[in-house]
Amino acid sequence: MKFSIAVTSLCLTTASAFAPNSCPTRASTNLFSETDANQNVFGTKSLEWGGNDSDPNAKTVRLRDRLNEADTERRKAEEEAARRERAAEIAREERLAKIKYMQEMPDETPAGTVDEFMFKEGVQDQLDKLDRELVGLVPVKQRVKEIAALLVLDKMRRKLGFETAVPSLHMCFTGAPGTGKTTVAVRMGQILAKMGYSRRGHVVLATRDDLVGQYVGHTAPKTKEMIKKAMGGLLLVDEAYYLYNAANDRDYGQESIEILLNVMENQQDDLVVALAGYKDRMDSFFSYIPGMMSRIGNHINFPNYSADELVAIAGVMAGQLEYDIDDNAYHVFKQYIEKRMELPFFSNARTVRNAMDRARMNSAIRTFERFAINGENGGVCQVSDLKAITASDFQILLDDIENADLEKRIFA
């Protein structure tokens, strides 16, 4: 009995020793006062829901808002569907009216003459300029006239109501330097503008340096910037094969090509892309990028000029600068051209332009010595003296080639 009482007393004493003190614990852990259970101890307003979920009126308001939102979305969808249906109905009515008009239109209905459209649209004027500015290049001029004829006939068909589609106007110009590729590109841009296939008709010349960046993320902005400049006109990419480097799969030029392909496909109504370069290298380029080849519908090859054609080009250049070449000077210039054509780095019309610049300089030196240094005619020269290019002016060029060392002849 005494043992039981002792054990009971010991248990009670132990329990009271380890029992938690209710008053201090409540004071240290209760962060909110008993009067406001939603009070924020940080001094800001509580974000907890302050309404009463059991309030039927609040539930009704929320349900009504949801129903109204759903009803608004449904009305918008119905209006959009009705608008599309009405647009399709209008298109069907216009299509049926056009078919009826075409069926009832007599075959004898006058459509106008091709010459009338050629002159009225200004196309013939551009073709005449091409004939005046470009000597020779008969196949090139013929191809340009064929493209112009397609555009003119397409516009005549459109005027009568026939179905038309914008033809593929992307081009590829192949040939040696100085054969007139840039000049033809400028004329084509103006023809497209005259016919309404181009908003502005300007030509933007670009090379690899203009399109391809030097580091990751630099190529796309450069290419898009050049495309933006050319929008509404013609983008001429000179030596386009340098965009692709077959020896380096990580070359940034591939990104530029992909952007060009996308633009040529999706924005062909507002941009014409023309690629230019040597024929063999362009063929190799197309073999690596078949998608580019399939998007180009007009391939124009520019042949090299003959010696007689280059002499005629010299006459055209002299006339544009208001110089007169003596009749006996043409033979000397042809001799110079024939010898220059046998040397490396010959560039057709560009070589002629450089030769004409040197002939003009020789003419200026000769005239200066006659009237300023030697005092001929009292130092008074005539207009004909200022315009004349003589055989002696070209003979200096010919002597430079014949007398220069083999390594230096290309600079003559």
Coordinates of C-alpha atoms in Angstrom, one line a residue:
M1 CA 0.0 0.0 0.0
K2 CA 2.7 2.4 0.9
F3 CA 4.6 1.4 -2.2
S4 CA 1.6 2.3 -4.5
I5 CA 1.1 5.6 -2.8
A6 CA 4.8 6.4 -3.4
V7 CA 4.7 5.5 -7.1
T8 CA 1.5 7.6 -7.6
S9 CA 3.1 10.6 -6.0
L10 CA 6.3 10.2 -8.1
C11 CA 4.2 10.1 -11.3
L12 CA 2.3 13.2 -10.4
T13 CA 5.4 15.1 -9.6
T14 CA 7.1 14.2 -12.9
A15 CA 4.1 15.1 -14.9
S16 CA 3.8 18.5 -13.3
A17 CA 7.5 19.2 -13.9
F18 CA 7.3 18.5 -17.7
A19 CA 3.9 20.0 -18.3
P20 CA 3.9 23.2 -20.6
N21 CA 3.2 26.6 -19.1
S22 CA 0.0 27.8 -20.8
C23 CA 0.4 31.5 -20.1
P24 CA 3.9 32.2 -21.4
T25 CA 3.4 30.0 -24.5
R26 CA 0.3 31.8 -25.5
A27 CA 1.9 35.2 -25.1
S28 CA 5.0 34.2 -27.2
T29 CA 3.3 32.3 -30.1
N30 CA 0.0 34.1 -30.7
L31 CA 0.7 36.7 -33.4
F32 CA -2.8 38.0 -33.7
S33 CA -5.0 39.6 -31.1
E34 CA -8.1 37.8 -30.0
T35 CA -10.2 40.7 -31.2
D36 CA -9.0 40.7 -34.8
A37 CA -8.1 37.3 -36.3
N38 CA -7.3 38.8 -39.7
Q39 CA -4.9 41.5 -38.6
N40 CA -1.6 41.5 -40.5
V41 CA 1.4 41.9 -38.1
F42 CA 3.4 43.6 -40.9
G43 CA 1.1 46.6 -40.9
T44 CA -0.5 46.0 -44.3
K45 CA -4.0 45.1 -45.2
S46 CA -4.8 41.4 -45.3
L47 CA -5.3 39.9 -48.8
E48 CA -7.6 37.1 -47.5
W49 CA -11.1 36.8 -48.9
G50 CA -13.3 39.1 -46.8
G51 CA -16.7 37.9 -48.1
N52 CA -18.9 35.2 -46.9
D53 CA -18.8 32.0 -48.9
S54 CA -22.1 31.0 -47.3
D55 CA -23.8 34.1 -48.7
P56 CA -26.1 32.9 -51.5
N57 CA -26.3 36.5 -53.0
A58 CA -22.5 36.6 -53.5
K59 CA -22.5 33.2 -55.2
T60 CA -25.3 34.4 -57.5
V61 CA -23.3 37.5 -58.5
R62 CA -20.2 35.5 -59.4
L63 CA -22.2 33.0 -61.4
R64 CA -24.0 35.9 -63.3
D65 CA -20.6 37.5 -64.1
R66 CA -19.3 34.2 -65.5
L67 CA -22.4 33.7 -67.6
N68 CA -22.2 37.2 -69.0
E69 CA -18.5 36.7 -70.0
A70 CA -19.4 33.4 -71.7
D71 CA -22.3 35.1 -73.5
T72 CA -20.0 37.9 -74.8
E73 CA -17.4 35.5 -76.1
R74 CA -20.2 33.5 -77.8
R75 CA -21.6 36.7 -79.5
K76 CA -18.1 37.6 -80.7
A77 CA -17.6 34.2 -82.2
E78 CA -21.0 34.3 -83.9
E79 CA -20.3 37.8 -85.4
E80 CA -16.9 36.6 -86.7
A81 CA -18.4 33.5 -88.3
A82 CA -21.2 35.7 -89.9
R83 CA -18.6 38.1 -91.2
R84 CA -16.6 35.3 -92.8
E85 CA -19.7 33.8 -94.3
R86 CA -20.7 37.1 -95.7
A87 CA -17.2 37.7 -97.2
A88 CA -17.3 34.2 -98.8
E89 CA -20.8 34.9 -100.2
I90 CA -19.6 38.2 -101.7
A91 CA -16.6 36.5 -103.3
R92 CA -18.9 33.8 -104.8
E93 CA -21.2 36.4 -106.2
E94 CA -18.3 38.3 -107.7
R95 CA -16.9 35.1 -109.1
L96 CA -20.2 34.2 -110.7
A97 CA -20.7 37.7 -112.1
K98 CA -17.2 37.5 -113.6
I99 CA -17.9 34.2 -115.2
K100 CA -21.1 35.4 -116.7
Y101 CA -19.3 38.5 -118.0
M102 CA -16.6 36.5 -119.6
Q103 CA -19.1 34.1 -121.2
E104 CA -21.2 36.9 -122.6
M105 CA -18.2 38.9 -123.9
P106 CA -17.8 38.6 -127.6
D107 CA -14.5 37.4 -128.9
E108 CA -14.4 40.5 -131.1
T109 CA -14.2 42.8 -128.1
P110 CA -11.3 45.2 -128.7
A111 CA -8.6 44.9 -126.1
G112 CA -6.3 47.6 -127.5
T113 CA -3.0 47.2 -129.3
V114 CA 0.2 46.0 -127.7
D115 CA 2.1 49.0 -128.9
E116 CA -0.5 51.2 -127.2
F117 CA 0.2 49.6 -123.9
M118 CA 3.9 49.6 -124.4
F119 CA 4.0 53.3 -125.0
K120 CA 1.3 54.3 -122.5
E121 CA 3.0 52.4 -119.7
G122 CA 6.4 53.7 -120.5
V123 CA 7.8 50.3 -121.2
Q124 CA 8.9 51.1 -124.8
D125 CA 10.8 54.1 -123.5
Q126 CA 12.8 51.9 -121.2
L127 CA 13.5 49.4 -123.9
D128 CA 14.7 52.2 -126.2
K129 CA 17.1 53.4 -123.5
L130 CA 18.4 49.9 -123.1
D131 CA 19.1 49.8 -126.9
R132 CA 20.9 53.1 -126.7
E133 CA 23.0 52.4 -123.6
L134 CA 23.9 48.8 -124.3
V135 CA 25.9 47.9 -127.5
G136 CA 25.4 44.3 -128.7
L137 CA 24.0 41.9 -126.2
V138 CA 21.2 40.8 -128.6
P139 CA 20.2 37.7 -126.6
V140 CA 20.0 39.8 -123.4
K141 CA 17.8 42.5 -125.0
Q142 CA 15.6 39.8 -126.6
R143 CA 15.1 38.2 -123.2
V144 CA 14.2 41.5 -121.5
K145 CA 11.7 42.2 -124.3
E146 CA 10.1 38.8 -123.8
I147 CA 9.7 39.5 -120.1
A148 CA 8.3 43.0 -120.9
A149 CA 5.9 41.4 -123.4
L150 CA 4.6 38.9 -120.8
L151 CA 3.9 41.8 -118.3
V152 CA 2.2 43.9 -121.0
L153 CA -0.1 41.0 -122.1
D154 CA -0.8 40.1 -118.5
K155 CA -2.0 43.6 -117.9
M156 CA -4.2 43.6 -121.0
R157 CA -5.8 40.4 -119.8
R158 CA -6.3 41.8 -116.4
K159 CA -8.1 44.9 -117.9
L160 CA -10.6 42.6 -119.7
G161 CA -11.2 40.5 -116.5
F162 CA -9.2 37.4 -117.3
E163 CA -7.6 35.4 -114.5
T164 CA -4.0 36.5 -114.0
A165 CA -1.2 35.6 -111.7
V166 CA 2.0 37.4 -111.0
P167 CA 4.8 35.5 -112.8
S168 CA 8.0 34.6 -111.2
L169 CA 10.2 37.7 -111.7
H170 CA 13.3 36.6 -109.8
M171 CA 16.3 36.6 -112.1
C172 CA 19.8 35.3 -112.5
F173 CA 22.4 37.2 -114.5
T174 CA 25.5 35.3 -115.4
G175 CA 28.5 36.6 -117.3
A176 CA 31.9 38.2 -117.0
P177 CA 32.5 41.6 -115.3
G178 CA 31.6 44.6 -117.4
T179 CA 29.0 42.9 -119.6
G180 CA 26.1 45.2 -118.5
K181 CA 24.4 43.1 -115.7
T182 CA 23.9 46.1 -113.4
T183 CA 22.6 48.3 -116.2
V184 CA 20.0 45.7 -117.3
A185 CA 19.0 45.3 -113.6
V186 CA 18.3 49.0 -113.4
R187 CA 16.2 49.0 -116.6
M188 CA 14.3 45.9 -115.4
G189 CA 13.5 47.6 -112.1
Q190 CA 12.1 50.6 -114.0
I191 CA 10.1 48.4 -116.4
L192 CA 8.5 46.6 -113.4
A193 CA 7.7 49.9 -111.8
K194 CA 6.1 51.2 -115.0
M195 CA 3.9 48.1 -115.3
G196 CA 2.8 48.2 -111.7
Y197 CA 4.7 45.1 -110.6
S198 CA 7.0 47.1 -108.4
R199 CA 6.1 50.0 -106.1
R200 CA 9.3 52.0 -106.5
G201 CA 11.5 50.4 -109.2
H202 CA 14.8 51.2 -107.5
V203 CA 17.7 48.8 -107.4
V204 CA 19.8 48.0 -104.3
L205 CA 23.2 46.3 -104.9
A206 CA 24.4 44.0 -102.2
T207 CA 27.4 41.7 -101.7
R208 CA 28.3 39.1 -99.1
D209 CA 29.7 41.9 -96.8
D210 CA 26.3 43.6 -96.9
L211 CA 24.4 40.4 -96.0
V212 CA 26.6 38.2 -93.8
G213 CA 27.7 39.0 -90.3
Q214 CA 30.9 38.2 -88.5
Y215 CA 29.5 36.6 -85.4
V216 CA 26.5 34.7 -84.1
G217 CA 23.3 36.8 -84.3
H218 CA 24.8 39.4 -86.7
T219 CA 23.7 37.9 -90.0
A220 CA 19.9 38.0 -89.7
P221 CA 19.8 41.8 -88.9
K222 CA 22.1 42.7 -91.7
T223 CA 20.2 40.6 -94.3
K224 CA 16.8 41.9 -93.2
E225 CA 18.1 45.5 -93.3
M226 CA 19.2 45.1 -96.9
I227 CA 15.9 43.5 -97.8
K228 CA 14.0 46.3 -96.1
K229 CA 16.0 48.9 -98.3
A230 CA 15.1 46.9 -101.4
M231 CA 11.4 46.4 -100.7
G232 CA 9.3 47.7 -103.5
G233 CA 12.2 47.3 -106.0
L234 CA 14.9 44.9 -107.0
L235 CA 17.7 43.5 -104.8
L236 CA 20.8 42.6 -106.9
V237 CA 23.1 40.3 -105.1
D238 CA 26.5 40.5 -106.9
E239 CA 28.7 37.4 -106.8
A240 CA 26.0 35.5 -104.9
Y241 CA 28.0 32.3 -104.8
Y242 CA 30.2 33.8 -102.0
L243 CA 27.2 33.6 -99.7
Y244 CA 27.7 29.8 -99.4
N245 CA 31.0 28.3 -98.2
A246 CA 30.9 24.5 -99.0
A247 CA 34.1 24.0 -96.9
N248 CA 32.5 25.3 -93.7
D249 CA 29.2 24.0 -92.5
R250 CA 29.1 26.6 -89.8
D251 CA 29.5 29.6 -92.2
Y252 CA 27.0 32.3 -91.4
G253 CA 26.1 32.8 -95.1
Q254 CA 23.7 29.8 -94.9
E255 CA 21.5 31.9 -92.6
S256 CA 21.4 34.7 -95.1
I257 CA 20.4 32.3 -97.9
E258 CA 17.6 30.9 -95.8
I259 CA 16.2 34.4 -95.2
L260 CA 16.4 35.2 -98.9
L261 CA 14.7 32.0 -99.8
N262 CA 11.8 32.8 -97.4
V263 CA 11.4 36.3 -98.8
M264 CA 11.6 35.2 -102.4
E265 CA 8.7 32.8 -101.7
N266 CA 6.5 34.8 -99.4
Q267 CA 7.0 38.4 -100.6
Q268 CA 7.6 38.0 -104.3
D269 CA 4.8 40.5 -105.0
D270 CA 6.8 43.3 -103.4
L271 CA 10.5 42.3 -104.0
V272 CA 12.4 41.0 -107.0
V273 CA 15.7 39.3 -106.2
A274 CA 18.4 39.1 -108.9
L275 CA 21.6 37.1 -108.5
A276 CA 24.7 37.9 -110.5
G277 CA 28.1 36.2 -111.1
Y278 CA 30.2 34.0 -113.3
K279 CA 28.2 31.3 -114.9
D280 CA 30.3 28.3 -113.8
R281 CA 30.3 29.5 -110.2
M282 CA 26.6 30.2 -110.2
D283 CA 25.9 26.7 -111.5
S284 CA 27.9 25.3 -108.7
F285 CA 26.1 27.5 -106.2
F286 CA 22.7 26.3 -107.5
S287 CA 23.9 22.7 -107.1
Y288 CA 24.4 23.3 -103.4
I289 CA 21.2 25.4 -102.9
P290 CA 18.5 23.7 -105.2
G291 CA 15.8 25.7 -103.5
M292 CA 17.3 28.9 -104.9
M293 CA 17.4 27.5 -108.4
S294 CA 13.7 26.5 -108.3
R295 CA 12.6 30.0 -107.2
I296 CA 14.3 31.8 -110.2
G297 CA 12.3 31.8 -113.4
N298 CA 14.5 34.0 -115.6
H299 CA 18.1 33.1 -116.3
I300 CA 19.9 35.6 -118.6
N301 CA 23.5 34.9 -119.8
F302 CA 25.6 38.0 -120.7
P303 CA 28.2 37.1 -123.4
N304 CA 31.5 38.8 -123.7
Y305 CA 31.8 41.8 -126.1
S306 CA 33.7 41.5 -129.3
A307 CA 36.4 44.1 -130.2
D308 CA 34.1 45.9 -132.6
E309 CA 31.4 46.2 -129.9
L310 CA 33.9 47.5 -127.4
V311 CA 35.0 50.2 -129.9
A312 CA 31.3 51.1 -130.3
I313 CA 30.9 51.3 -126.5
A314 CA 33.8 53.7 -126.4
G315 CA 32.0 55.9 -128.9
V316 CA 28.8 55.8 -126.8
M317 CA 30.8 56.8 -123.6
A318 CA 32.5 59.6 -125.5
G319 CA 29.1 60.9 -126.7
Q320 CA 27.7 60.8 -123.2
L321 CA 30.6 63.0 -121.9
E322 CA 30.4 65.3 -125.0
Y323 CA 33.7 64.3 -126.5
D324 CA 34.4 63.7 -130.2
I325 CA 36.7 60.9 -131.2
D326 CA 38.5 61.5 -134.5
D327 CA 37.7 59.0 -137.2
N328 CA 41.3 57.8 -137.5
A329 CA 41.5 57.3 -133.7
Y330 CA 39.1 54.3 -133.7
H331 CA 41.5 52.1 -135.5
V332 CA 44.2 52.7 -132.9
F333 CA 41.8 52.1 -130.1
K334 CA 40.7 48.8 -131.6
Q335 CA 44.4 47.7 -131.7
Y336 CA 44.7 48.5 -128.0
I337 CA 41.5 46.6 -127.2
E338 CA 42.6 43.5 -129.1
K339 CA 45.9 43.4 -127.3
R340 CA 44.2 44.1 -123.9
M341 CA 41.7 41.3 -124.4
E342 CA 44.6 38.8 -124.5
L343 CA 45.8 39.9 -121.0
P344 CA 44.4 38.7 -117.7
F345 CA 41.8 40.6 -115.7
F346 CA 40.0 41.9 -118.8
S347 CA 36.6 43.4 -117.8
N348 CA 34.8 44.2 -121.1
A349 CA 33.1 47.6 -120.8
R350 CA 34.8 48.4 -117.5
T351 CA 38.2 48.1 -119.3
V352 CA 36.9 50.4 -122.0
R353 CA 35.7 52.9 -119.4
N354 CA 39.2 53.0 -117.8
A355 CA 40.8 53.4 -121.2
M356 CA 38.5 56.3 -122.0
D357 CA 39.4 58.0 -118.7
R358 CA 43.1 57.7 -119.6
A359 CA 42.4 59.0 -123.2
R360 CA 40.6 62.0 -121.7
M361 CA 43.6 62.6 -119.4
N362 CA 46.0 62.4 -122.4
S363 CA 43.8 64.8 -124.3
A364 CA 43.8 67.3 -121.4
I365 CA 47.6 67.1 -121.1
R366 CA 48.0 67.6 -124.9
T367 CA 45.7 70.6 -124.9
F368 CA 47.3 72.1 -121.8
E369 CA 50.8 71.8 -123.4
R370 CA 49.7 73.4 -126.7
F371 CA 47.9 76.4 -125.3
A372 CA 49.2 77.0 -121.7
I373 CA 52.9 76.0 -122.1
N374 CA 53.6 76.5 -125.8
G375 CA 51.2 79.5 -126.1
E376 CA 49.7 78.3 -129.4
N377 CA 47.2 80.7 -130.8
G378 CA 47.9 83.2 -128.1
G379 CA 46.8 80.7 -125.5
V380 CA 43.2 80.7 -126.8
C381 CA 41.7 77.3 -127.5
Q382 CA 38.5 76.5 -129.4
V383 CA 35.6 74.4 -128.2
S384 CA 36.6 71.7 -130.7
D385 CA 40.0 71.5 -128.9
L386 CA 38.3 70.8 -125.6
K387 CA 36.1 68.0 -127.1
A388 CA 38.7 66.3 -129.3
I389 CA 40.2 62.8 -128.6
T390 CA 42.8 62.0 -131.2
A391 CA 44.7 59.0 -132.3
S392 CA 47.7 60.1 -130.4
D393 CA 45.7 60.0 -127.1
F394 CA 45.0 56.2 -127.8
Q395 CA 48.5 55.6 -129.1
I396 CA 49.9 56.3 -125.7
L397 CA 47.8 53.4 -124.3
L398 CA 48.9 51.1 -127.1
D399 CA 52.6 51.9 -126.6
D400 CA 52.3 51.2 -122.9
I401 CA 51.1 47.6 -123.6
E402 CA 53.7 47.0 -126.3
N403 CA 56.6 48.4 -124.4
A404 CA 55.8 47.4 -120.9
D405 CA 57.2 44.4 -119.1
L406 CA 55.1 41.3 -119.2
E407 CA 54.2 41.6 -115.5
K408 CA 53.1 45.2 -115.9
R409 CA 51.1 45.0 -119.1
I410 CA 47.9 44.4 -117.3
F411 CA 48.2 47.9 -115.8
A412 CA 48.7 49.5 -119.2

